Amino acid sequence: MDQNHWKSPLPCDVYNLGLVPFADAWTLQKSLVQRHGHSPQPDRLLLVEHPGVYTLGLGSTLDYLKLPAEDLPYPLFRTERGGEVTHHCPGQLVGYPILNLKRHRPDLHWYLRQLEAVLILTLAEFGLRAGRQSGLTGVWVGDRKLAAIGIKVSRWITMHGFALNVCPDLGGFGAIVPCGISDKAVGSLAQFCPGITVEAVLPVVVNSFAQVFELNPVIQNAAPLGL
């Protein structure tokens, strides 16, 4: 048997940062990505909730805002990720993997499908049969979208990531056409599992992420330098 077949999984530092303003988490991501240009870095997974905010993808249109930007109930940021407008708020678990895909597979399509697999596996742990919709990115239960994905990859280092609606107030989505999809509803895990909390889901996401990406999660008790 090839000895390499039994190599230990690569470590991945996991940070549960709690409630963090979007701008702060965005700055932290960019700082961690930049470190990869200077010295070897571990894979990292940042897990956060955000106060209410809307974000746009790099090339996304304002046509999917139902109100003028200045009249939205929460701040609006244009980012470098792909995809259209989305909403973040407390009760939604957001994951920002900072991975070097050269250690995994340098393939954007593969990476997107892997993130979807993490969320499908997570929801299965709570008894939900989640899946994909043809031609769309994200994870669905029936026609309800429970998780959105939007990424940026530069020199095969990833940033941005996924947002899983655990138990959020979905009202903020009413001011936008989420991800530009007008004919399907946004949903949450709490609609199927009343009383579910982010605290209950977070370790399941970590385990699912580790399983799908074949990583060894190393839980960090302090935030990365810069937050």
PDB file of C-alpha atoms in Angstrom:
ATOM      1  CA  MET A   1       0.000   0.000   0.000  1.00  0.00           C
ATOM      2  CA  ASP A   2       1.283   3.469  -0.881  1.00  0.00           C
ATOM      3  CA  GLN A   3       2.385   5.187   2.326  1.00  0.00           C
ATOM      4  CA  ASN A   4       1.066   8.508   0.999  1.00  0.00           C
ATOM      5  CA  HIS A   5      -2.434   7.074   0.992  1.00  0.00           C
ATOM      6  CA  TRP A   6      -2.360   7.249   4.799  1.00  0.00           C
ATOM      7  CA  LYS A   7      -1.141  10.819   5.155  1.00  0.00           C
ATOM      8  CA  SER A   8      -2.804  12.750   7.976  1.00  0.00           C
ATOM      9  CA  PRO A   9      -5.343  15.412   6.958  1.00  0.00           C
ATOM     10  CA  LEU A  10      -3.975  18.918   6.685  1.00  0.00           C
ATOM     11  CA  PRO A  11      -4.810  21.171   9.628  1.00  0.00           C
ATOM     12  CA  CYS A  12      -7.327  23.992   9.282  1.00  0.00           C
ATOM     13  CA  ASP A  13      -7.494  26.719  11.923  1.00  0.00           C
ATOM     14  CA  VAL A  14     -11.151  27.387  12.818  1.00  0.00           C
ATOM     15  CA  TYR A  15     -12.257  30.666  14.402  1.00  0.00           C
ATOM     16  CA  ASN A  16     -15.706  31.230  15.901  1.00  0.00           C
ATOM     17  CA  LEU A  17     -15.740  35.037  15.936  1.00  0.00           C
ATOM     18  CA  GLY A  18     -19.346  35.603  16.988  1.00  0.00           C
ATOM     19  CA  LEU A  19     -21.150  38.767  15.929  1.00  0.00           C
ATOM     20  CA  VAL A  20     -18.770  40.849  13.777  1.00  0.00           C
ATOM     21  CA  PRO A  21     -19.581  43.877  11.589  1.00  0.00           C
ATOM     22  CA  PHE A  22     -19.263  42.959   7.929  1.00  0.00           C
ATOM     23  CA  ALA A  23     -16.605  45.600   7.229  1.00  0.00           C
ATOM     24  CA  ASP A  24     -14.361  44.242   9.992  1.00  0.00           C
ATOM     25  CA  ALA A  25     -14.637  40.647   8.789  1.00  0.00           C
ATOM     26  CA  TRP A  26     -13.985  41.775   5.210  1.00  0.00           C
ATOM     27  CA  THR A  27     -10.825  43.635   6.259  1.00  0.00           C
ATOM     28  CA  LEU A  28      -9.671  40.574   8.202  1.00  0.00           C
ATOM     29  CA  GLN A  29     -10.193  38.302   5.205  1.00  0.00           C
ATOM     30  CA  LYS A  30      -8.138  40.561   2.964  1.00  0.00           C
ATOM     31  CA  SER A  31      -5.366  40.670   5.562  1.00  0.00           C
ATOM     32  CA  LEU A  32      -5.263  36.874   5.850  1.00  0.00           C
ATOM     33  CA  VAL A  33      -5.236  36.465   2.060  1.00  0.00           C
ATOM     34  CA  GLN A  34      -2.319  38.893   1.791  1.00  0.00           C
ATOM     35  CA  ARG A  35      -0.316  36.832   4.259  1.00  0.00           C
ATOM     36  CA  HIS A  36      -0.247  34.001   1.744  1.00  0.00           C
ATOM     37  CA  GLY A  37       1.931  36.166  -0.475  1.00  0.00           C
ATOM     38  CA  HIS A  38       4.627  36.488   2.196  1.00  0.00           C
ATOM     39  CA  SER A  39       4.942  33.195   4.062  1.00  0.00           C
ATOM     40  CA  PRO A  40       3.354  29.744   4.255  1.00  0.00           C
ATOM     41  CA  GLN A  41      -0.057  29.937   5.928  1.00  0.00           C
ATOM     42  CA  PRO A  42      -2.444  27.318   7.272  1.00  0.00           C
ATOM     43  CA  ASP A  43      -5.892  26.901   5.831  1.00  0.00           C
ATOM     44  CA  ARG A  44      -8.395  28.871   7.885  1.00  0.00           C
ATOM     45  CA  LEU A  45     -12.156  28.944   8.366  1.00  0.00           C
ATOM     46  CA  LEU A  46     -13.749  32.034   9.892  1.00  0.00           C
ATOM     47  CA  LEU A  47     -17.280  31.581  11.241  1.00  0.00           C
ATOM     48  CA  VAL A  48     -19.306  34.693  12.059  1.00  0.00           C
ATOM     49  CA  GLU A  49     -22.688  36.308  12.301  1.00  0.00           C
ATOM     50  CA  HIS A  50     -23.139  39.840  10.990  1.00  0.00           C
ATOM     51  CA  PRO A  51     -25.357  42.704  12.105  1.00  0.00           C
ATOM     52  CA  GLY A  52     -27.805  43.555   9.324  1.00  0.00           C
ATOM     53  CA  VAL A  53     -26.065  44.349   6.024  1.00  0.00           C
ATOM     54  CA  TYR A  54     -26.481  43.965   2.271  1.00  0.00           C
ATOM     55  CA  THR A  55     -23.601  43.007  -0.012  1.00  0.00           C
ATOM     56  CA  LEU A  56     -23.199  43.151  -3.768  1.00  0.00           C
ATOM     57  CA  GLY A  57     -20.949  41.061  -5.967  1.00  0.00           C
ATOM     58  CA  LEU A  58     -18.261  42.728  -8.047  1.00  0.00           C
ATOM     59  CA  GLY A  59     -20.347  42.959 -11.204  1.00  0.00           C
ATOM     60  CA  SER A  60     -23.824  42.772  -9.690  1.00  0.00           C
ATOM     61  CA  THR A  61     -26.554  45.146 -10.760  1.00  0.00           C
ATOM     62  CA  LEU A  62     -28.525  47.554  -8.584  1.00  0.00           C
ATOM     63  CA  ASP A  63     -31.655  46.392 -10.415  1.00  0.00           C
ATOM     64  CA  TYR A  64     -32.181  43.740  -7.733  1.00  0.00           C
ATOM     65  CA  LEU A  65     -32.594  46.361  -5.025  1.00  0.00           C
ATOM     66  CA  LYS A  66     -36.277  47.116  -4.424  1.00  0.00           C
ATOM     67  CA  LEU A  67     -35.398  50.451  -2.821  1.00  0.00           C
ATOM     68  CA  PRO A  68     -32.788  53.113  -3.558  1.00  0.00           C
ATOM     69  CA  ALA A  69     -29.531  52.179  -1.852  1.00  0.00           C
ATOM     70  CA  GLU A  70     -29.854  55.074   0.599  1.00  0.00           C
ATOM     71  CA  ASP A  71     -33.320  53.862   1.677  1.00  0.00           C
ATOM     72  CA  LEU A  72     -32.336  50.276   2.472  1.00  0.00           C
ATOM     73  CA  PRO A  73     -32.808  49.336   6.122  1.00  0.00           C
ATOM     74  CA  TYR A  74     -29.156  48.276   6.451  1.00  0.00           C
ATOM     75  CA  PRO A  75     -25.801  49.398   4.983  1.00  0.00           C
ATOM     76  CA  LEU A  76     -24.814  48.263   1.493  1.00  0.00           C
ATOM     77  CA  PHE A  77     -21.313  47.153   0.465  1.00  0.00           C
ATOM     78  CA  ARG A  78     -19.968  46.244  -2.967  1.00  0.00           C
ATOM     79  CA  THR A  79     -17.404  43.470  -2.651  1.00  0.00           C
ATOM     80  CA  GLU A  80     -15.095  41.507  -4.922  1.00  0.00           C
ATOM     81  CA  ARG A  81     -17.038  38.235  -4.657  1.00  0.00           C
ATOM     82  CA  GLY A  82     -19.137  36.789  -7.438  1.00  0.00           C
ATOM     83  CA  GLY A  83     -22.932  36.795  -7.449  1.00  0.00           C
ATOM     84  CA  GLU A  84     -25.728  39.304  -6.981  1.00  0.00           C
ATOM     85  CA  VAL A  85     -27.070  41.070  -3.898  1.00  0.00           C
ATOM     86  CA  THR A  86     -27.624  39.213  -0.642  1.00  0.00           C
ATOM     87  CA  HIS A  87     -28.440  39.961   2.983  1.00  0.00           C
ATOM     88  CA  HIS A  88     -26.637  39.017   6.184  1.00  0.00           C
ATOM     89  CA  CYS A  89     -28.079  39.319   9.677  1.00  0.00           C
ATOM     90  CA  PRO A  90     -27.930  37.667  13.114  1.00  0.00           C
ATOM     91  CA  GLY A  91     -29.148  34.077  13.073  1.00  0.00           C
ATOM     92  CA  GLN A  92     -27.350  33.425   9.800  1.00  0.00           C
ATOM     93  CA  LEU A  93     -24.074  31.502  10.054  1.00  0.00           C
ATOM     94  CA  VAL A  94     -21.501  32.895   7.632  1.00  0.00           C
ATOM     95  CA  GLY A  95     -18.355  30.947   6.753  1.00  0.00           C
ATOM     96  CA  TYR A  96     -15.271  32.504   5.209  1.00  0.00           C
ATOM     97  CA  PRO A  97     -12.740  29.830   4.190  1.00  0.00           C
ATOM     98  CA  ILE A  98      -9.260  31.180   3.500  1.00  0.00           C
ATOM     99  CA  LEU A  99      -7.887  28.136   1.688  1.00  0.00           C
ATOM    100  CA  ASN A 100      -4.968  27.546  -0.634  1.00  0.00           C
ATOM    101  CA  LEU A 101      -6.639  25.534  -3.370  1.00  0.00           C
ATOM    102  CA  LYS A 102      -3.250  24.383  -4.638  1.00  0.00           C
ATOM    103  CA  ARG A 103      -3.290  22.066  -1.608  1.00  0.00           C
ATOM    104  CA  HIS A 104      -6.706  20.736  -2.612  1.00  0.00           C
ATOM    105  CA  ARG A 105      -7.733  21.185  -6.255  1.00  0.00           C
ATOM    106  CA  PRO A 106      -7.187  24.411  -8.223  1.00  0.00           C
ATOM    107  CA  ASP A 107     -10.644  24.327  -9.786  1.00  0.00           C
ATOM    108  CA  LEU A 108     -13.298  26.974  -9.076  1.00  0.00           C
ATOM    109  CA  HIS A 109     -16.234  24.791 -10.146  1.00  0.00           C
ATOM    110  CA  TRP A 110     -15.015  22.006  -7.867  1.00  0.00           C
ATOM    111  CA  TYR A 111     -14.623  24.444  -4.974  1.00  0.00           C
ATOM    112  CA  LEU A 112     -18.176  25.782  -5.330  1.00  0.00           C
ATOM    113  CA  ARG A 113     -19.580  22.259  -5.413  1.00  0.00           C
ATOM    114  CA  GLN A 114     -17.532  21.373  -2.319  1.00  0.00           C
ATOM    115  CA  LEU A 115     -18.993  24.305  -0.387  1.00  0.00           C
ATOM    116  CA  GLU A 116     -22.468  23.183  -1.414  1.00  0.00           C
ATOM    117  CA  ALA A 117     -21.598  19.675  -0.248  1.00  0.00           C
ATOM    118  CA  VAL A 118     -20.597  21.028   3.175  1.00  0.00           C
ATOM    119  CA  LEU A 119     -24.014  22.633   3.595  1.00  0.00           C
ATOM    120  CA  ILE A 120     -25.953  19.674   2.198  1.00  0.00           C
ATOM    121  CA  LEU A 121     -24.152  17.404   4.664  1.00  0.00           C
ATOM    122  CA  THR A 122     -24.817  19.844   7.509  1.00  0.00           C
ATOM    123  CA  LEU A 123     -28.536  20.015   6.803  1.00  0.00           C
ATOM    124  CA  ALA A 124     -28.711  16.235   6.511  1.00  0.00           C
ATOM    125  CA  GLU A 125     -27.529  16.054  10.130  1.00  0.00           C
ATOM    126  CA  PHE A 126     -30.741  17.884  11.051  1.00  0.00           C
ATOM    127  CA  GLY A 127     -32.920  15.573   9.007  1.00  0.00           C
ATOM    128  CA  LEU A 128     -33.280  17.750   5.915  1.00  0.00           C
ATOM    129  CA  ARG A 129     -32.854  16.485   2.394  1.00  0.00           C
ATOM    130  CA  ALA A 130     -31.130  19.496   0.836  1.00  0.00           C
ATOM    131  CA  GLY A 131     -29.759  19.731  -2.668  1.00  0.00           C
ATOM    132  CA  ARG A 132     -28.801  21.896  -5.623  1.00  0.00           C
ATOM    133  CA  GLN A 133     -30.886  23.613  -8.284  1.00  0.00           C
ATOM    134  CA  SER A 134     -29.774  23.229 -11.882  1.00  0.00           C
ATOM    135  CA  GLY A 135     -27.866  26.261 -13.117  1.00  0.00           C
ATOM    136  CA  LEU A 136     -27.903  27.987  -9.709  1.00  0.00           C
ATOM    137  CA  THR A 137     -25.365  28.227  -6.900  1.00  0.00           C
ATOM    138  CA  GLY A 138     -26.440  27.550  -3.342  1.00  0.00           C
ATOM    139  CA  VAL A 139     -28.317  24.945  -1.326  1.00  0.00           C
ATOM    140  CA  TRP A 140     -32.049  24.382  -1.317  1.00  0.00           C
ATOM    141  CA  VAL A 141     -34.735  22.425   0.466  1.00  0.00           C
ATOM    142  CA  GLY A 142     -37.464  22.107  -2.111  1.00  0.00           C
ATOM    143  CA  ASP A 143     -37.796  25.577  -3.625  1.00  0.00           C
ATOM    144  CA  ARG A 144     -36.554  27.378  -0.507  1.00  0.00           C
ATOM    145  CA  LYS A 145     -32.982  28.604  -0.618  1.00  0.00           C
ATOM    146  CA  LEU A 146     -31.372  28.007   2.773  1.00  0.00           C
ATOM    147  CA  ALA A 147     -27.776  28.838   1.871  1.00  0.00           C
ATOM    148  CA  ALA A 148     -26.078  31.276  -0.485  1.00  0.00           C
ATOM    149  CA  ILE A 149     -22.519  31.062  -1.799  1.00  0.00           C
ATOM    150  CA  GLY A 150     -20.318  33.772  -3.258  1.00  0.00           C
ATOM    151  CA  ILE A 151     -16.543  33.528  -3.548  1.00  0.00           C
ATOM    152  CA  LYS A 152     -13.419  35.321  -4.645  1.00  0.00           C
ATOM    153  CA  VAL A 153     -10.288  33.375  -5.563  1.00  0.00           C
ATOM    154  CA  SER A 154      -6.975  35.065  -6.310  1.00  0.00           C
ATOM    155  CA  ARG A 155      -3.822  33.040  -7.020  1.00  0.00           C
ATOM    156  CA  TRP A 156      -5.852  30.081  -5.766  1.00  0.00           C
ATOM    157  CA  ILE A 157      -6.381  31.646  -2.315  1.00  0.00           C
ATOM    158  CA  THR A 158     -10.078  31.810  -1.434  1.00  0.00           C
ATOM    159  CA  MET A 159     -12.122  34.426   0.390  1.00  0.00           C
ATOM    160  CA  HIS A 160     -15.793  35.193   1.012  1.00  0.00           C
ATOM    161  CA  GLY A 161     -17.775  31.948   1.140  1.00  0.00           C
ATOM    162  CA  PHE A 162     -21.188  30.756   2.324  1.00  0.00           C
ATOM    163  CA  ALA A 163     -24.130  31.966   4.394  1.00  0.00           C
ATOM    164  CA  LEU A 164     -26.521  29.455   5.991  1.00  0.00           C
ATOM    165  CA  ASN A 165     -29.856  30.746   7.255  1.00  0.00           C
ATOM    166  CA  VAL A 166     -30.210  29.049  10.619  1.00  0.00           C
ATOM    167  CA  CYS A 167     -32.723  31.162  12.566  1.00  0.00           C
ATOM    168  CA  PRO A 168     -32.606  34.701  11.124  1.00  0.00           C
ATOM    169  CA  ASP A 169     -35.359  37.256  10.762  1.00  0.00           C
ATOM    170  CA  LEU A 170     -35.930  36.880   7.031  1.00  0.00           C
ATOM    171  CA  GLY A 171     -37.650  40.253   6.775  1.00  0.00           C
ATOM    172  CA  GLY A 172     -34.504  42.004   5.550  1.00  0.00           C
ATOM    173  CA  PHE A 173     -34.566  39.937   2.373  1.00  0.00           C
ATOM    174  CA  GLY A 174     -37.799  41.713   1.426  1.00  0.00           C
ATOM    175  CA  ALA A 175     -35.896  44.808   0.267  1.00  0.00           C
ATOM    176  CA  ILE A 176     -33.959  42.885  -2.400  1.00  0.00           C
ATOM    177  CA  VAL A 177     -34.267  40.132  -4.967  1.00  0.00           C
ATOM    178  CA  PRO A 178     -31.883  37.742  -3.225  1.00  0.00           C
ATOM    179  CA  CYS A 179     -29.125  36.552  -5.555  1.00  0.00           C
ATOM    180  CA  GLY A 180     -31.255  37.869  -8.442  1.00  0.00           C
ATOM    181  CA  ILE A 181     -33.693  34.957  -8.121  1.00  0.00           C
ATOM    182  CA  SER A 182     -37.242  36.275  -8.126  1.00  0.00           C
ATOM    183  CA  ASP A 183     -39.280  33.079  -8.432  1.00  0.00           C
ATOM    184  CA  LYS A 184     -38.034  31.164  -5.371  1.00  0.00           C
ATOM    185  CA  ALA A 185     -38.237  31.941  -1.660  1.00  0.00           C
ATOM    186  CA  VAL A 186     -35.482  32.322   0.890  1.00  0.00           C
ATOM    187  CA  GLY A 187     -35.875  29.895   3.765  1.00  0.00           C
ATOM    188  CA  SER A 188     -34.225  28.961   7.035  1.00  0.00           C
ATOM    189  CA  LEU A 189     -33.401  25.850   9.003  1.00  0.00           C
ATOM    190  CA  ALA A 190     -35.669  27.107  11.805  1.00  0.00           C
ATOM    191  CA  GLN A 191     -38.680  26.698   9.514  1.00  0.00           C
ATOM    192  CA  PHE A 192     -38.033  22.960   9.589  1.00  0.00           C
ATOM    193  CA  CYS A 193     -36.407  22.674  13.035  1.00  0.00           C
ATOM    194  CA  PRO A 194     -38.122  25.146  15.388  1.00  0.00           C
ATOM    195  CA  GLY A 195     -35.870  26.351  18.187  1.00  0.00           C
ATOM    196  CA  ILE A 196     -32.632  25.618  16.332  1.00  0.00           C
ATOM    197  CA  THR A 197     -29.720  27.951  17.145  1.00  0.00           C
ATOM    198  CA  VAL A 198     -26.500  29.009  15.467  1.00  0.00           C
ATOM    199  CA  GLU A 199     -24.633  27.557  18.459  1.00  0.00           C
ATOM    200  CA  ALA A 200     -26.108  24.125  17.709  1.00  0.00           C
ATOM    201  CA  VAL A 201     -25.339  24.279  14.006  1.00  0.00           C
ATOM    202  CA  LEU A 202     -21.824  25.701  14.126  1.00  0.00           C
ATOM    203  CA  PRO A 203     -19.973  22.534  15.242  1.00  0.00           C
ATOM    204  CA  VAL A 204     -21.871  20.524  12.644  1.00  0.00           C
ATOM    205  CA  VAL A 205     -20.692  22.932   9.938  1.00  0.00           C
ATOM    206  CA  VAL A 206     -17.116  22.580  11.189  1.00  0.00           C
ATOM    207  CA  ASN A 207     -17.304  18.782  11.078  1.00  0.00           C
ATOM    208  CA  SER A 208     -18.932  18.793   7.641  1.00  0.00           C
ATOM    209  CA  PHE A 209     -16.322  21.225   6.313  1.00  0.00           C
ATOM    210  CA  ALA A 210     -13.513  19.047   7.660  1.00  0.00           C
ATOM    211  CA  GLN A 211     -15.050  15.925   6.152  1.00  0.00           C
ATOM    212  CA  VAL A 212     -15.683  17.372   2.690  1.00  0.00           C
ATOM    213  CA  PHE A 213     -12.288  19.065   2.381  1.00  0.00           C
ATOM    214  CA  GLU A 214     -10.429  16.275   4.217  1.00  0.00           C
ATOM    215  CA  LEU A 215      -9.020  18.651   6.831  1.00  0.00           C
ATOM    216  CA  ASN A 216      -8.250  18.387  10.522  1.00  0.00           C
ATOM    217  CA  PRO A 217     -10.062  21.276  12.259  1.00  0.00           C
ATOM    218  CA  VAL A 218      -8.001  23.042  14.918  1.00  0.00           C
ATOM    219  CA  ILE A 219     -10.278  25.218  17.057  1.00  0.00           C
ATOM    220  CA  GLN A 220      -8.615  28.536  17.910  1.00  0.00           C
ATOM    221  CA  ASN A 221      -9.610  30.346  21.088  1.00  0.00           C
ATOM    222  CA  ALA A 222      -8.348  33.789  20.031  1.00  0.00           C
ATOM    223  CA  ALA A 223      -9.268  35.835  16.978  1.00  0.00           C
ATOM    224  CA  PRO A 224      -6.663  36.185  14.220  1.00  0.00           C
ATOM    225  CA  LEU A 225      -4.426  39.224  14.519  1.00  0.00           C
ATOM    226  CA  GLY A 226      -6.163  42.190  12.954  1.00  0.00           C
ATOM    227  CA  LEU A 227      -9.703  41.808  14.332  1.00  0.00           C
TER     228      LEU A 227
END
